[in-house]
Coordinates of C-alpha atoms in Angstrom, one line a residue:
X1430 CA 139.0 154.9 134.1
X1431 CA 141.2 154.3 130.8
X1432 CA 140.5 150.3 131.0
X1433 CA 137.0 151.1 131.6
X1434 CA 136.3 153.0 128.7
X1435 CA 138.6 151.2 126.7
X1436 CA 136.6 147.9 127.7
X1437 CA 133.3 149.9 127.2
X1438 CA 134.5 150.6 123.3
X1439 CA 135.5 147.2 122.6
X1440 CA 131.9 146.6 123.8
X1441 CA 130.6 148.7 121.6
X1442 CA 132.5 147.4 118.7
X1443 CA 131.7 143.8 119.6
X1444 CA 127.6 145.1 119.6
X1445 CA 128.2 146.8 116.0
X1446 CA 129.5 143.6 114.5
X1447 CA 127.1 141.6 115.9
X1448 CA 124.6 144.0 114.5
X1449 CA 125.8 144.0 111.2
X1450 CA 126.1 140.3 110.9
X1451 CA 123.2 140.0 112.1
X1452 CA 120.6 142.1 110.4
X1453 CA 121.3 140.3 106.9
X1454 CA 119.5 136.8 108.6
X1455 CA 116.5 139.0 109.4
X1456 CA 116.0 140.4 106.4
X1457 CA 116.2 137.0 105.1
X1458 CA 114.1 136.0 107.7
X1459 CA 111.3 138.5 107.2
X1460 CA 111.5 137.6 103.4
X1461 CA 110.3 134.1 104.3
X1462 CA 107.8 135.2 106.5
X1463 CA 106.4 137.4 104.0
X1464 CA 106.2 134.7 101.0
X1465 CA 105.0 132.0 104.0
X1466 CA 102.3 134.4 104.5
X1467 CA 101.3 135.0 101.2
X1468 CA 101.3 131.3 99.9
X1469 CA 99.5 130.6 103.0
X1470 CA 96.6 133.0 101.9
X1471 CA 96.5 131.9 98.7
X1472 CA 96.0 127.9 100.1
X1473 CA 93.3 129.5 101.8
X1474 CA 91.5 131.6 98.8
X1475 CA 91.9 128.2 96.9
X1476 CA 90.4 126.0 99.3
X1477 CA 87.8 128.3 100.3
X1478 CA 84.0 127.3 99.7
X1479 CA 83.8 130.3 97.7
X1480 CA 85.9 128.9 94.8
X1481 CA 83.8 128.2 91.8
X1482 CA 82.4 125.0 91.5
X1483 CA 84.3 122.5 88.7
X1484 CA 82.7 122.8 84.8
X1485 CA 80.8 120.1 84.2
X1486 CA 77.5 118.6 85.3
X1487 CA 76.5 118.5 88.9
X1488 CA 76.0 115.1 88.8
X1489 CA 79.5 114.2 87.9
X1490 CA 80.9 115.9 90.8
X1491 CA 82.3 112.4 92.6
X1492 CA 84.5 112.5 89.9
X1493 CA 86.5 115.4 91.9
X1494 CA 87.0 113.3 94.7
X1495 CA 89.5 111.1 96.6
X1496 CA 87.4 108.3 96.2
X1497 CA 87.4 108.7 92.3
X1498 CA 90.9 108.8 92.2
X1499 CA 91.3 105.7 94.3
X1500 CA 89.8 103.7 91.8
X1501 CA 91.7 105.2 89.2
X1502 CA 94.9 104.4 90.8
X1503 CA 93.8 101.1 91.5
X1504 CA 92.5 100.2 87.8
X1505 CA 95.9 101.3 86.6
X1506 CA 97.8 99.3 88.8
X1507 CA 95.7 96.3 87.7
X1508 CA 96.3 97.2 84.3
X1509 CA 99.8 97.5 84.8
X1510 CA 99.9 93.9 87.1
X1511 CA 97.9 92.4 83.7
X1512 CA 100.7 93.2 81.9
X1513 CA 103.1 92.2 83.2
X1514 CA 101.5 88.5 84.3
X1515 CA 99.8 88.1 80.9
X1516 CA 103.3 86.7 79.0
X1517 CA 103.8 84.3 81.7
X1518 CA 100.7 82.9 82.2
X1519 CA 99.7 81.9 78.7
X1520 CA 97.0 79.7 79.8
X1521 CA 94.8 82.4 80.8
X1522 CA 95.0 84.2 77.6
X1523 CA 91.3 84.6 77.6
X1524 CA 90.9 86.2 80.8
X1525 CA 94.2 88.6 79.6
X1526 CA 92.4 89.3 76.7
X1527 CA 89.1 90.3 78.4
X1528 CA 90.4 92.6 81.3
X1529 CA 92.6 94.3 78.3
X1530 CA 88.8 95.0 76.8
X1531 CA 87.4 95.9 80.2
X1532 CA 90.9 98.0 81.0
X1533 CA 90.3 100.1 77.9
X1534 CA 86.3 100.6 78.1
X1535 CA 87.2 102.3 81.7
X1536 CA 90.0 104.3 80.1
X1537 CA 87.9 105.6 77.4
X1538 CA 84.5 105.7 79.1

């Protein structure tokens, strides 16, 4: 009966130590759940069809879009390819010297 309640104490012991090394995880756990949750709303309040519409005119509201910024991206990496090829290709100065005209009048239009 001795070994049995010894073995029944070291059990105990061993359930108390997991326990305490334990419960720090889930409280770290429950943290991130908590702030998961939260972020998670706020995507959803900021995504939601009930946000306000962009300021501006409504007839400028492609601009907002993925298409929009497609261009964009694609005009600057012309730009930036125009650079770079104009100093090699001196012969084409004209045609360098006309997208840097048509570069800027989309940058400042």
């Amino acid at each position: 009966d001795s070994k049995v309640a010894a073995r029944k104490g070291q059990l105990e012991d061993l359930l108390k130590l997991w326990a305490d090394r334990r419960q720090p995880f889930l409280d770290e756990l429950a943290a991130i759940e908590q702030e998961r949750e939260a972020t998670l709303h706020e995507i959803e309040m900021l995504t939601s069809a009930n946000c306000e519409r962009p300021p501006g005119p409504a007839h400028l509201k492609w601009v907002d879009g993925f298409s929009f910024a497609s261009v964009c991206n694609i005009i600057v990496a012309l730009n930036l390819a125009s650079m770079m090829l104009a100093p090699r290709m001196h012969e084409y100065h004209v045609m360098f010297k006309v997208a840097d005209y048509l570069f800027l009048f989309w940058y400042t239009a």
